[in-house]
Backbone as JSON, one array per atom type, in Angstrom:
{
  "sequence": "MFESISRRGFLGLVPAIPLTALATPATAAQEPAKPAAQGFAFPAHDADVVKEIVTVAHGNLARVKELVSARPALARTSWDWGFGDWETPIDAASHVGNRPIAEYLIANGARPTIYTAAMMGQLAIVKGWIDSTPGVQRNRGPHGITLLAHARNGGAPAADVLKYLESLGDADPRYTDLPVSDADLSAIVGEYAFGAGATERLTVAKNTRGSLIIQRAGQGERGLSHQGSLAFIPSGAEAVRIRFDVSDGRARAVIVEDGALIVKAQRV",
  "N": [[-26.94, 4.95, -6.97], [-25.11, 3.35, -4.49], [-23.85, 1.99, -1.42], [-22.6, -1.05, -0.36], [-21.63, -2.42, 2.56], [-19.76, -3.66, 5.33], [-20.55, -3.17, 8.85], [-18.32, -2.62, 10.46], [-16.49, -1.93, 8.47], [-17.76, 0.33, 7.48], [-17.65, 2.1, 9.62], [-14.96, 2.44, 9.67], [-14.58, 4.09, 7.54], [-15.61, 6.49, 8.23], [-14.79, 9.82, 8.85], [-12.5, 10.94, 11.37], [-13.63, 12.82, 14.18], [-12.68, 16.01, 15.22], [-11.28, 16.46, 18.47], [-11.77, 18.88, 19.72], [-14.18, 19.61, 18.7], [-15.96, 18.18, 20.11], [-15.9, 19.2, 22.61], [-17.26, 21.25, 25.24], [-18.09, 24.76, 24.94], [-16.97, 26.13, 27.14], [-15.04, 24.34, 28.12], [-13.38, 24.05, 25.89], [-12.41, 26.64, 25.71], [-10.75, 26.8, 27.85], [-8.6, 25.23, 27.26], [-5.32, 25.17, 25.86], [-4.48, 26.3, 22.56], [-3.93, 23.95, 19.95], [-0.81, 23.21, 18.38], [-0.47, 23.73, 14.89], [0.88, 21.74, 13.46], [0.53, 19.52, 14.99], [-1.96, 18.31, 14.68], [-5.16, 16.56, 14.45], [-4.97, 13.9, 14.98], [-3.4, 13.31, 17.12], [-2.6, 11.28, 19.98], [-1.51, 9.78, 17.9], [0.57, 9.66, 14.97], [0.41, 12.28, 12.56], [-1.31, 11.79, 9.54], [-0.4, 12.86, 7.09], [2.3, 13.35, 7.6], [3.26, 10.79, 8.1], [2.81, 9.58, 5.62], [4.56, 11.13, 4.11], [7.17, 10.51, 5.17], [7.4, 7.82, 4.48], [7.24, 8.03, 1.73], [9.49, 9.69, 1.01], [11.5, 8.06, 1.89], [12.12, 6.38, -0.14], [14.13, 7.58, -1.62], [15.17, 10.1, -0.81], [17.44, 11.04, 1.13], [18.28, 13.27, 2.63], [15.89, 14.55, 3.37], [14.68, 12.5, 4.8], [16.4, 12.41, 7.01], [15.89, 14.92, 8.13], [13.2, 14.66, 8.95], [13.23, 12.38, 10.66], [15.14, 13.07, 12.57], [13.82, 15.08, 13.88], [11.54, 13.8, 14.83], [12.02, 10.92, 16.04], [10.53, 8.5, 16.19], [9.28, 8.26, 13.76], [10.78, 6.67, 12.14], [9.8, 4.15, 12.34], [7.22, 4.07, 11.47], [4.22, 3.31, 9.52], [2.56, 3.1, 6.38], [-0.53, 2.79, 4.7], [-1.03, 2.15, 1.48], [-3.27, 1.44, 0.21], [-5.95, -0.9, 0.27], [-4.73, -2.45, 2.2], [-2.03, -2.53, 1.59], [0.56, -2.13, 3.15], [3.38, -0.11, 4.04], [6.58, 0.51, 5.36], [9.1, 3.01, 6.22], [11.63, 1.71, 6.01], [10.96, -0.45, 4.45], [10.45, 0.86, 2.05], [13.01, 1.91, 1.38], [14.32, -0.5, 1.13], [13.18, -1.94, -1.07], [13.85, -0.4, -3.24], [16.52, -0.5, -3.23], [18.08, 1.29, -1.72], [20.6, 1.63, 0.13], [22.02, 3.51, 1.88], [19.86, 5.0, 3.04], [18.44, 2.94, 4.26], [20.34, 2.05, 6.16], [20.58, 4.34, 7.74], [17.99, 4.51, 8.8], [17.83, 2.11, 10.27], [19.77, 2.64, 12.19], [18.36, 4.42, 13.63], [16.34, 3.07, 14.86], [14.59, 1.65, 13.19], [12.97, -1.36, 12.06], [14.54, -3.92, 10.6], [13.81, -6.18, 7.88], [13.38, -9.43, 6.3], [13.45, -8.72, 3.67], [14.94, -6.4, 3.71], [17.39, -7.52, 4.5], [17.93, -9.1, 2.26], [18.28, -7.15, 0.26], [20.53, -5.85, 1.28], [22.47, -7.73, 1.07], [22.89, -9.74, 2.97], [23.56, -12.71, 3.34], [23.71, -14.91, 5.18], [21.7, -14.27, 7.02], [19.39, -14.26, 5.4], [19.37, -16.91, 4.43], [19.22, -18.31, 6.86], [16.73, -17.44, 7.78], [14.98, -18.48, 5.85], [15.54, -21.2, 6.12], [14.55, -21.64, 8.68], [11.93, -20.93, 8.41], [10.33, -22.41, 6.26], [9.42, -21.78, 2.9], [8.97, -19.09, 3.15], [10.25, -17.52, 1.34], [8.61, -17.22, -0.78], [6.79, -15.33, -0.15], [5.52, -12.04, -0.72], [6.76, -8.66, -0.7], [5.96, -5.2, 0.2], [3.74, -3.7, -2.16], [3.7, -5.96, -3.64], [6.23, -6.71, -4.41], [8.84, -8.94, -4.97], [10.95, -11.15, -2.97], [13.3, -11.91, -4.27], [13.51, -9.82, -6.11], [14.16, -7.71, -4.42], [16.76, -8.42, -3.69], [17.96, -8.29, -6.2], [17.75, -5.54, -6.69], [19.52, -4.68, -4.84], [22.0, -4.67, -5.98], [25.53, -5.1, -6.66], [26.57, -5.72, -3.99], [24.65, -7.5, -3.09], [24.83, -9.75, -4.63], [25.45, -12.46, -4.05], [23.28, -13.22, -2.5], [21.24, -12.92, -4.35], [21.97, -14.91, -6.22], [21.64, -17.18, -4.63], [18.87, -17.08, -4.03], [17.83, -17.31, -6.6], [18.54, -19.92, -7.07], [16.7, -21.3, -5.58], [14.34, -21.24, -6.97], [11.73, -20.35, -6.53], [11.47, -17.83, -5.47], [10.64, -15.57, -6.66], [7.87, -14.95, -7.28], [5.37, -13.99, -9.54], [2.5, -11.89, -10.09], [-0.41, -13.25, -11.59], [-1.43, -11.9, -14.62], [-3.53, -11.46, -16.84], [-4.24, -10.75, -20.3], [-6.39, -8.0, -21.17], [-9.11, -7.54, -23.15], [-9.79, -5.12, -25.77], [-12.49, -4.57, -25.9], [-13.44, -5.4, -23.39], [-11.95, -3.69, -21.77], [-12.97, -1.21, -22.53], [-15.48, -1.58, -21.51], [-15.2, -1.51, -18.72], [-13.71, 0.72, -17.82], [-14.04, 3.88, -16.23], [-16.05, 5.92, -13.98], [-17.1, 5.33, -10.67], [-19.47, 5.31, -8.01], [-19.75, 4.97, -4.46], [-21.1, 6.23, -2.53], [-22.48, 9.41, -1.43], [-20.63, 11.4, -1.06], [-17.95, 13.6, -2.18], [-15.49, 12.34, -2.3], [-16.13, 9.72, -2.35], [-15.75, 8.01, -4.53], [-14.67, 5.85, -7.13], [-12.28, 5.47, -9.57], [-11.65, 3.82, -12.55], [-9.12, 3.23, -14.79], [-6.66, 3.67, -17.42], [-3.33, 4.44, -16.67], [-0.7, 6.95, -17.16], [1.39, 5.37, -17.88], [0.27, 3.33, -19.19], [-0.83, 1.31, -17.7], [-3.43, -0.57, -16.12], [-5.47, 0.81, -13.64], [-6.95, 1.41, -10.38], [-8.52, 3.94, -8.52], [-9.27, 5.77, -5.66], [-11.01, 8.82, -5.17], [-8.93, 11.49, -4.36], [-6.93, 9.91, -3.33], [-4.05, 7.72, -3.79], [-3.25, 5.95, -6.85], [-3.86, 2.46, -7.58], [-2.35, -0.32, -8.97], [-3.79, -2.8, -11.16], [-4.12, -6.28, -11.51], [-5.05, -8.67, -13.81], [-7.0, -11.46, -13.2], [-8.6, -13.06, -14.64], [-11.85, -13.44, -16.21], [-12.66, -10.83, -15.73], [-11.91, -10.29, -13.1], [-9.88, -8.85, -10.66], [-6.77, -8.19, -8.92], [-5.51, -5.81, -6.61], [-2.39, -4.02, -6.51], [-0.06, -5.36, -4.24], [-1.93, -6.54, -2.58], [-3.03, -9.3, -2.62], [-5.1, -10.82, -1.58], [-7.4, -9.46, -1.92], [-10.22, -8.95, -4.03], [-11.35, -7.5, -7.01], [-14.13, -6.96, -8.79], [-16.33, -6.8, -11.68], [-19.61, -5.89, -12.53], [-21.07, -6.65, -15.32], [-23.14, -5.89, -18.05], [-24.7, -6.1, -21.21], [-22.37, -5.24, -22.51], [-21.27, -3.27, -20.88], [-19.97, -2.12, -17.84], [-21.88, -2.03, -14.95], [-21.41, -1.75, -12.31], [-18.76, -1.79, -9.85], [-17.27, -4.13, -7.76], [-15.72, -4.47, -4.71], [-14.05, -6.82, -2.9], [-12.99, -7.59, 0.2], [-12.28, -9.74, 2.27], [-14.66, -9.92, 4.81], [-15.54, -7.42, 4.25], [-17.34, -5.77, 1.88], [-17.66, -3.72, -0.82], [-19.74, -2.05, -2.98], [-19.82, -0.21, -5.84], [-21.62, 1.96, -7.87], [-21.79, 2.64, -11.36], [-21.25, 5.96, -12.43]],
  "CA": [[-25.64, 4.8, -6.33], [-25.22, 2.91, -3.12], [-22.69, 1.3, -0.88], [-22.85, -2.23, 0.46], [-20.41, -2.44, 3.33], [-19.97, -4.13, 6.68], [-20.62, -2.09, 9.83], [-16.96, -2.26, 10.83], [-15.88, -1.23, 7.35], [-18.36, 1.64, 7.37], [-17.11, 2.94, 10.67], [-13.59, 2.76, 9.32], [-14.57, 5.12, 6.51], [-16.11, 7.75, 8.78], [-13.65, 10.62, 9.29], [-12.42, 11.23, 12.8], [-14.13, 14.13, 14.57], [-11.72, 16.66, 16.09], [-11.67, 16.46, 19.88], [-12.28, 20.19, 20.1], [-15.57, 19.73, 18.28], [-16.78, 17.5, 21.1], [-15.79, 19.88, 23.89], [-18.18, 22.36, 25.46], [-17.38, 26.02, 24.74], [-16.17, 26.49, 28.32], [-13.87, 23.47, 28.18], [-12.5, 24.39, 24.78], [-11.79, 27.93, 25.97], [-9.73, 26.64, 28.88], [-7.48, 24.45, 26.74], [-4.47, 25.93, 24.93], [-4.63, 25.92, 21.16], [-2.97, 22.95, 19.49], [0.02, 23.62, 17.24], [-1.06, 23.24, 13.64], [1.55, 20.53, 13.01], [0.16, 18.38, 15.82], [-3.08, 17.66, 14.01], [-6.21, 15.98, 15.26], [-4.71, 12.49, 15.22], [-2.58, 13.16, 18.33], [-1.15, 11.08, 19.95], [-1.02, 9.11, 16.7], [1.23, 10.56, 14.03], [-0.42, 12.86, 11.52], [-1.26, 10.95, 8.34], [0.42, 13.47, 6.04], [3.71, 13.18, 7.96], [3.58, 9.37, 7.89], [2.9, 9.36, 4.17], [5.77, 11.77, 3.59], [8.39, 9.79, 5.52], [7.46, 6.6, 3.67], [7.5, 8.44, 0.34], [10.86, 10.16, 0.81], [12.44, 6.98, 2.19], [12.51, 5.72, -1.38], [15.31, 8.14, -2.27], [15.58, 11.43, -0.38], [18.08, 10.86, 2.43], [18.31, 14.53, 3.37], [14.58, 14.79, 3.98], [14.51, 11.46, 5.82], [17.14, 12.85, 8.2], [15.17, 16.04, 8.72], [11.98, 14.18, 9.6], [13.52, 11.44, 11.74], [15.86, 13.76, 13.65], [12.83, 15.85, 14.63], [10.62, 12.86, 15.47], [12.67, 9.63, 15.79], [9.6, 7.38, 16.02], [8.86, 8.16, 12.37], [11.56, 5.61, 11.49], [9.08, 2.86, 12.45], [5.82, 4.22, 11.09], [3.79, 2.52, 8.37], [1.51, 3.76, 5.6], [-1.33, 1.91, 3.86], [-1.25, 2.76, 0.16], [-4.6, 1.04, -0.25], [-6.3, -2.32, 0.31], [-3.84, -3.16, 3.09], [-0.66, -2.55, 1.08], [1.3, -1.34, 4.12], [4.81, 0.07, 3.75], [7.34, 1.31, 6.32], [10.22, 3.67, 5.55], [12.7, 0.77, 5.64], [10.44, -1.21, 3.31], [10.64, 1.68, 0.86], [14.44, 1.92, 1.05], [14.76, -1.85, 0.78], [12.8, -2.44, -2.4], [14.5, 0.36, -4.31], [17.96, -0.72, -3.12], [18.76, 2.46, -1.18], [21.3, 1.18, 1.33], [22.26, 4.58, 2.85], [18.64, 5.31, 3.79], [18.16, 1.79, 5.13], [21.28, 2.06, 7.27], [20.22, 5.45, 8.62], [16.76, 4.15, 9.5], [18.16, 1.07, 11.26], [20.48, 3.31, 13.27], [17.39, 5.21, 14.38], [15.3, 2.25, 15.45], [13.75, 0.92, 12.24], [13.04, -2.82, 12.2], [14.84, -4.54, 9.3], [13.06, -7.39, 7.53], [14.11, -10.31, 5.39], [13.61, -7.98, 2.42], [16.09, -5.54, 3.96], [18.57, -8.37, 4.5], [18.2, -9.49, 0.87], [18.82, -5.99, -0.44], [21.84, -5.5, 1.83], [23.41, -8.8, 0.79], [23.16, -10.49, 4.2], [23.22, -14.06, 2.94], [23.48, -15.78, 6.33], [20.39, -13.94, 7.6], [18.35, -14.7, 4.47], [19.35, -18.38, 4.45], [18.72, -18.74, 8.17], [15.3, -17.15, 7.84], [14.29, -19.43, 4.99], [15.7, -22.53, 6.73], [13.69, -21.74, 9.87], [10.53, -20.7, 8.0], [10.27, -22.86, 4.86], [8.4, -21.19, 2.04], [8.84, -17.64, 3.32], [10.81, -16.86, 0.16], [7.54, -16.99, -1.75], [5.99, -14.18, 0.27], [5.85, -10.78, -1.39], [6.86, -7.47, 0.12], [5.04, -4.13, -0.19], [3.42, -3.53, -3.58], [3.84, -7.24, -4.31], [7.6, -6.86, -4.88], [9.31, -10.22, -4.47], [12.21, -11.19, -2.23], [14.39, -11.92, -5.25], [13.62, -8.47, -6.68], [14.89, -6.89, -3.44], [18.18, -8.75, -3.84], [18.41, -7.74, -7.49], [17.88, -4.1, -6.56], [20.64, -4.4, -3.97], [23.2, -4.52, -6.78], [26.68, -5.99, -6.46], [26.7, -6.26, -2.62], [23.65, -8.55, -2.87], [24.95, -10.74, -5.7], [25.39, -13.83, -3.52], [21.88, -13.47, -2.1], [20.49, -13.09, -5.6], [22.29, -16.23, -6.75], [21.01, -18.17, -3.75], [17.42, -17.04, -4.23], [17.56, -17.87, -7.93], [18.69, -21.38, -6.99], [15.5, -21.87, -4.96], [13.37, -21.4, -8.04], [10.38, -19.88, -6.24], [11.56, -16.61, -4.67], [10.26, -14.43, -7.51], [6.53, -15.21, -7.83], [4.72, -12.82, -10.15], [1.05, -11.95, -10.17], [-1.07, -13.52, -12.86], [-1.98, -10.66, -15.2], [-3.99, -11.86, -18.17], [-4.62, -9.62, -21.17], [-7.76, -7.5, -21.15], [-9.44, -7.15, -24.52], [-10.23, -3.73, -25.94], [-13.92, -4.49, -25.59], [-13.59, -5.47, -21.94], [-11.39, -2.46, -21.21], [-13.97, -0.16, -22.76], [-16.65, -1.84, -20.67], [-14.98, -1.31, -17.28], [-13.14, 2.01, -17.44], [-15.05, 4.86, -15.9], [-16.15, 6.39, -12.61], [-18.12, 4.62, -9.9], [-19.72, 5.95, -6.71], [-20.29, 4.12, -3.41], [-21.71, 7.13, -1.56], [-22.8, 10.72, -1.97], [-19.52, 12.32, -0.87], [-17.09, 13.87, -3.33], [-14.37, 11.38, -2.33], [-16.66, 8.36, -2.37], [-15.72, 7.67, -5.95], [-13.59, 5.01, -7.62], [-12.03, 5.62, -11.0], [-10.9, 2.74, -13.21], [-8.58, 3.84, -15.99], [-5.26, 3.39, -17.72], [-2.52, 5.6, -16.3], [0.17, 7.46, -18.21], [2.31, 4.29, -18.28], [-0.5, 2.32, -19.9], [-1.26, 0.25, -16.78], [-4.79, -0.45, -15.62], [-5.43, 1.18, -12.23], [-8.16, 1.86, -9.7], [-8.12, 5.05, -7.65], [-10.31, 6.5, -4.95], [-10.8, 10.25, -5.27], [-8.11, 12.05, -3.31], [-5.91, 8.96, -2.89], [-3.16, 7.26, -4.85], [-3.72, 4.88, -7.72], [-3.36, 1.11, -7.33], [-2.33, -1.13, -10.17], [-4.68, -3.95, -11.18], [-3.66, -7.46, -12.26], [-6.23, -9.42, -14.25], [-6.96, -12.88, -12.86], [-9.53, -13.75, -15.53], [-13.28, -13.16, -16.04], [-12.76, -9.46, -15.21], [-11.61, -10.23, -11.66], [-8.56, -8.27, -10.55], [-6.2, -7.94, -7.6], [-4.73, -4.57, -6.58], [-0.98, -4.21, -6.15], [0.27, -5.55, -2.83], [-3.07, -7.03, -1.79], [-3.52, -10.42, -3.42], [-6.3, -11.41, -0.99], [-8.54, -8.63, -2.33], [-10.71, -9.14, -5.39], [-12.13, -6.41, -7.58], [-14.91, -7.55, -9.88], [-17.22, -5.89, -12.38], [-20.94, -6.36, -12.92], [-21.17, -6.2, -16.71], [-24.28, -6.32, -18.85], [-24.79, -5.4, -22.49], [-21.1, -4.65, -22.89], [-20.93, -2.11, -20.07], [-19.98, -2.4, -16.4], [-22.84, -1.23, -14.19], [-20.9, -1.57, -10.96], [-17.51, -2.45, -9.48], [-17.41, -4.71, -6.42], [-14.45, -4.72, -4.03], [-14.22, -7.83, -1.86], [-11.83, -7.65, 1.09], [-12.81, -10.54, 3.37], [-16.06, -9.63, 5.11], [-15.86, -6.08, 3.76], [-17.72, -5.75, 0.46], [-18.11, -2.4, -1.25], [-20.24, -2.04, -4.36], [-19.94, 1.16, -6.34], [-22.38, 2.03, -9.12], [-21.25, 3.56, -12.38], [-21.83, 7.31, -12.43]],
  "C": [[-25.83, 4.36, -4.9], [-23.96, 2.19, -2.71], [-23.16, 0.12, -0.06], [-21.58, -2.52, 1.23], [-20.71, -2.93, 4.74], [-19.96, -2.96, 7.65], [-19.22, -1.65, 10.22], [-16.29, -1.47, 9.72], [-16.43, 0.18, 7.23], [-17.78, 2.59, 8.39], [-15.68, 3.34, 10.35], [-13.49, 3.87, 8.28], [-15.02, 6.47, 7.03], [-14.93, 8.57, 9.28], [-13.69, 10.9, 10.77], [-12.9, 12.64, 13.08], [-13.11, 14.78, 15.48], [-12.21, 16.68, 17.53], [-12.26, 17.78, 20.3], [-13.74, 20.35, 19.72], [-16.5, 19.08, 19.28], [-16.78, 18.22, 22.44], [-16.84, 20.96, 24.0], [-17.41, 23.65, 25.25], [-16.49, 26.38, 25.92], [-14.91, 25.67, 28.4], [-12.88, 23.84, 27.1], [-11.75, 25.68, 25.06], [-10.66, 27.8, 26.97], [-8.48, 25.94, 28.35], [-6.64, 25.3, 25.79], [-4.66, 25.42, 23.51], [-3.56, 24.91, 20.78], [-2.1, 23.53, 18.39], [-0.53, 23.0, 15.97], [-0.44, 21.91, 13.21], [1.13, 19.3, 13.8], [-1.0, 17.61, 15.22], [-4.04, 16.99, 14.97], [-5.97, 14.51, 15.58], [-3.92, 12.25, 16.51], [-3.3, 12.29, 19.36], [-0.63, 10.25, 18.78], [-0.35, 10.13, 15.78], [0.23, 11.05, 12.99], [-0.22, 12.08, 10.22], [-0.37, 11.54, 7.27], [1.91, 13.29, 6.31], [4.14, 11.73, 7.73], [3.73, 9.08, 6.4], [4.18, 9.96, 3.61], [7.03, 10.98, 3.92], [8.52, 8.5, 4.72], [7.8, 6.95, 2.22], [8.97, 8.82, 0.14], [11.89, 9.09, 1.11], [12.81, 6.17, 0.96], [13.79, 6.32, -1.97], [15.82, 9.48, -1.79], [16.16, 11.36, 1.04], [18.06, 12.14, 3.26], [16.98, 14.79, 4.07], [14.27, 13.74, 5.03], [15.19, 11.89, 7.11], [16.43, 13.99, 8.9], [13.97, 15.55, 9.53], [12.29, 13.32, 10.81], [14.27, 12.11, 12.89], [14.89, 14.57, 14.5], [11.89, 14.94, 15.41], [11.12, 11.44, 15.19], [11.71, 8.47, 15.56], [9.09, 7.24, 14.59], [9.62, 7.08, 11.62], [10.81, 4.29, 11.49], [7.62, 2.96, 12.03], [5.5, 3.38, 9.85], [2.61, 3.19, 7.7], [0.8, 2.73, 4.73], [-1.63, 2.63, 2.55], [-2.61, 2.38, -0.42], [-4.78, -0.45, -0.22], [-5.37, -3.13, 1.22], [-2.42, -3.31, 2.58], [0.19, -1.63, 1.95], [2.78, -1.27, 3.76], [5.42, 0.94, 4.85], [8.45, 2.03, 5.57], [11.32, 2.68, 5.14], [12.25, -0.18, 4.53], [10.72, -0.46, 2.01], [12.1, 1.67, 0.43], [14.91, 0.55, 0.56], [14.39, -2.23, -0.64], [13.33, -1.6, -3.54], [16.02, 0.23, -4.24], [18.73, 0.47, -2.58], [19.4, 2.12, 0.17], [21.56, 2.32, 2.33], [21.03, 4.94, 3.68], [18.3, 4.17, 4.73], [19.06, 1.79, 6.35], [20.96, 3.18, 8.26], [18.98, 5.11, 9.44], [17.02, 3.11, 10.58], [18.86, 1.7, 12.46], [19.54, 4.12, 14.16], [16.16, 4.39, 14.78], [14.39, 1.52, 14.5], [13.99, -0.58, 12.37], [13.32, -3.45, 10.83], [14.08, -5.84, 9.12], [13.93, -8.29, 6.67], [14.34, -9.63, 4.05], [14.79, -7.01, 2.52], [17.38, -6.35, 3.87], [18.94, -8.79, 3.08], [18.82, -8.34, 0.11], [20.24, -5.66, 0.0], [22.88, -6.61, 1.67], [23.77, -9.65, 2.0], [22.71, -11.94, 4.01], [22.91, -14.96, 4.12], [22.11, -15.54, 6.95], [19.28, -14.48, 6.7], [18.24, -16.22, 4.48], [18.79, -18.9, 5.77], [17.23, -18.55, 8.31], [14.51, -18.18, 7.04], [14.39, -20.84, 5.56], [14.75, -22.71, 7.91], [12.22, -21.55, 9.55], [10.39, -21.11, 6.54], [9.11, -22.24, 4.1], [8.3, -19.69, 2.15], [9.38, -16.88, 2.11], [9.75, -16.56, -0.89], [6.65, -15.8, -1.37], [6.46, -12.92, -0.44], [5.93, -9.65, -0.38], [5.83, -6.43, -0.3], [4.93, -4.01, -1.7], [3.55, -4.83, -4.36], [5.25, -7.5, -4.83], [8.24, -8.08, -4.2], [10.64, -10.1, -3.72], [13.39, -11.15, -3.19], [14.59, -10.54, -5.86], [14.36, -7.54, -5.73], [16.39, -7.15, -3.56], [18.73, -8.17, -5.15], [18.64, -6.23, -7.39], [19.0, -3.7, -5.6], [21.97, -4.28, -4.7], [24.3, -5.5, -6.4], [26.81, -6.53, -5.03], [25.73, -7.41, -2.33], [23.73, -9.67, -3.89], [24.85, -12.17, -5.19], [23.98, -14.19, -3.07], [21.03, -13.71, -3.33], [20.72, -14.48, -6.18], [21.62, -17.33, -5.93], [19.5, -18.23, -3.98], [17.03, -17.59, -5.6], [17.64, -19.39, -7.89], [17.47, -22.05, -6.37], [14.38, -22.08, -5.97], [11.98, -20.85, -7.77], [10.37, -18.6, -5.41], [11.18, -15.36, -5.47], [8.88, -14.63, -8.12], [5.88, -13.93, -8.35], [3.2, -13.01, -10.13], [0.62, -12.42, -11.55], [-1.66, -12.22, -13.36], [-2.34, -10.94, -16.65], [-4.36, -10.64, -19.01], [-6.1, -9.26, -21.0], [-8.07, -7.0, -22.56], [-9.87, -5.69, -24.57], [-11.7, -3.57, -25.56], [-14.15, -4.51, -24.08], [-13.05, -4.21, -21.27], [-12.37, -1.31, -21.35], [-15.18, -0.32, -21.83], [-16.44, -1.43, -19.22], [-14.4, 0.04, -16.91], [-14.26, 3.01, -17.18], [-15.03, 5.21, -14.42], [-17.33, 5.73, -11.93], [-18.25, 5.28, -8.52], [-20.27, 4.93, -5.72], [-20.88, 4.95, -2.28], [-21.92, 8.48, -2.2], [-21.64, 11.7, -1.88], [-18.63, 12.45, -2.09], [-15.94, 12.88, -3.43], [-14.83, 9.93, -2.36], [-16.83, 7.89, -3.81], [-14.51, 6.79, -6.24], [-13.47, 5.21, -9.13], [-11.2, 4.44, -11.49], [-10.44, 3.29, -14.54], [-7.22, 3.26, -16.3], [-4.46, 4.64, -17.36], [-1.58, 5.98, -17.43], [1.18, 6.41, -18.68], [1.58, 3.17, -19.01], [-0.97, 1.18, -19.04], [-2.68, 0.5, -16.29], [-4.73, -0.2, -14.11], [-6.84, 1.44, -11.7], [-7.72, 2.91, -8.7], [-9.35, 5.66, -6.98], [-9.99, 7.99, -5.02], [-10.01, 10.76, -4.08], [-7.02, 11.13, -2.8], [-5.09, 8.49, -4.09], [-3.75, 6.12, -5.65], [-3.12, 3.55, -7.31], [-3.44, 0.33, -8.62], [-3.23, -2.35, -10.04], [-4.08, -5.06, -12.04], [-4.85, -8.35, -12.55], [-6.06, -10.91, -13.97], [-7.84, -13.72, -13.78], [-10.96, -13.4, -15.2], [-13.52, -11.81, -15.4], [-12.73, -9.41, -13.69], [-10.15, -9.8, -11.54], [-8.08, -8.27, -9.1], [-5.42, -6.64, -7.67], [-3.31, -4.85, -6.11], [-0.79, -4.34, -4.65], [-0.85, -6.09, -1.97], [-3.75, -8.17, -2.53], [-4.74, -11.1, -2.84], [-7.56, -10.65, -1.39], [-8.93, -8.97, -3.76], [-11.58, -7.96, -5.8], [-12.81, -6.95, -8.83], [-15.84, -6.5, -10.49], [-18.52, -6.59, -12.75], [-21.22, -5.79, -14.31], [-22.44, -6.76, -17.35], [-24.36, -5.46, -20.1], [-23.52, -4.62, -22.83], [-20.67, -3.45, -22.07], [-21.0, -2.48, -18.59], [-20.95, -1.45, -15.71], [-22.33, -0.93, -12.79], [-19.54, -2.24, -10.84], [-17.68, -2.9, -8.04], [-16.02, -5.02, -5.88], [-14.72, -5.68, -2.88], [-12.93, -7.96, -1.06], [-12.26, -8.4, 2.34], [-14.29, -10.25, 3.56], [-16.5, -8.26, 4.6], [-16.15, -6.16, 2.25], [-18.27, -4.37, 0.14], [-18.54, -2.49, -2.72], [-20.48, -0.6, -4.77], [-20.61, 1.13, -7.71], [-21.74, 3.01, -10.08], [-21.99, 4.89, -12.33], [-22.31, 7.64, -13.83]]
}
């Protein structure tokens, strides 16, 4: 088992060391104890809080209000679900068509996007954006969700935007996702390690919905779309490639290529 990774990528995987661990006993004794909720990331927001606000922004308005009223800057935070699939709270509300949450977030400083405008039925904004930036309608939002899908999820208020985007013919690009044979599926599913730590593991499997996914231990699963020759892209990160080193009908390793960052994990 080994990991092949750029120096920058490696440093990015090293957990942050609490500031108190670097202080001398005398210095630490002089400083007041930190509130537990503040966390070691201060002044950055605690990762668990950021993940929660993005998660609940999909549908829990009451909890969104609780979090944002206590810390208004949470309305503009962003969470990486994996491989650079970043999502803000307003992104979450926009792609599920939750207008009340989107409106509340905007009122509290969130930055609306073209995807928000599509979901909210703001035809003039969407048309103006596309006229000024030709081709932007082909860009995908978080998780690879298309601009047209945002309008569709906006329901009746977004009907005119949906009709306009459909007329363009290219505002709903889908990922290529070729079938994976039973033999190939059997060859690649399993657990792979890129280090000695308990969380330095990647699992490739089918989830309860029957979709092929990859998941790092302790983190969320990411859907995989087959591009051919056992090369895949994870949801929301079409620039990343995930490949398998297969011999004698069995994958010996999985290789994740993210620009200059290359991680190779050996089958356990």
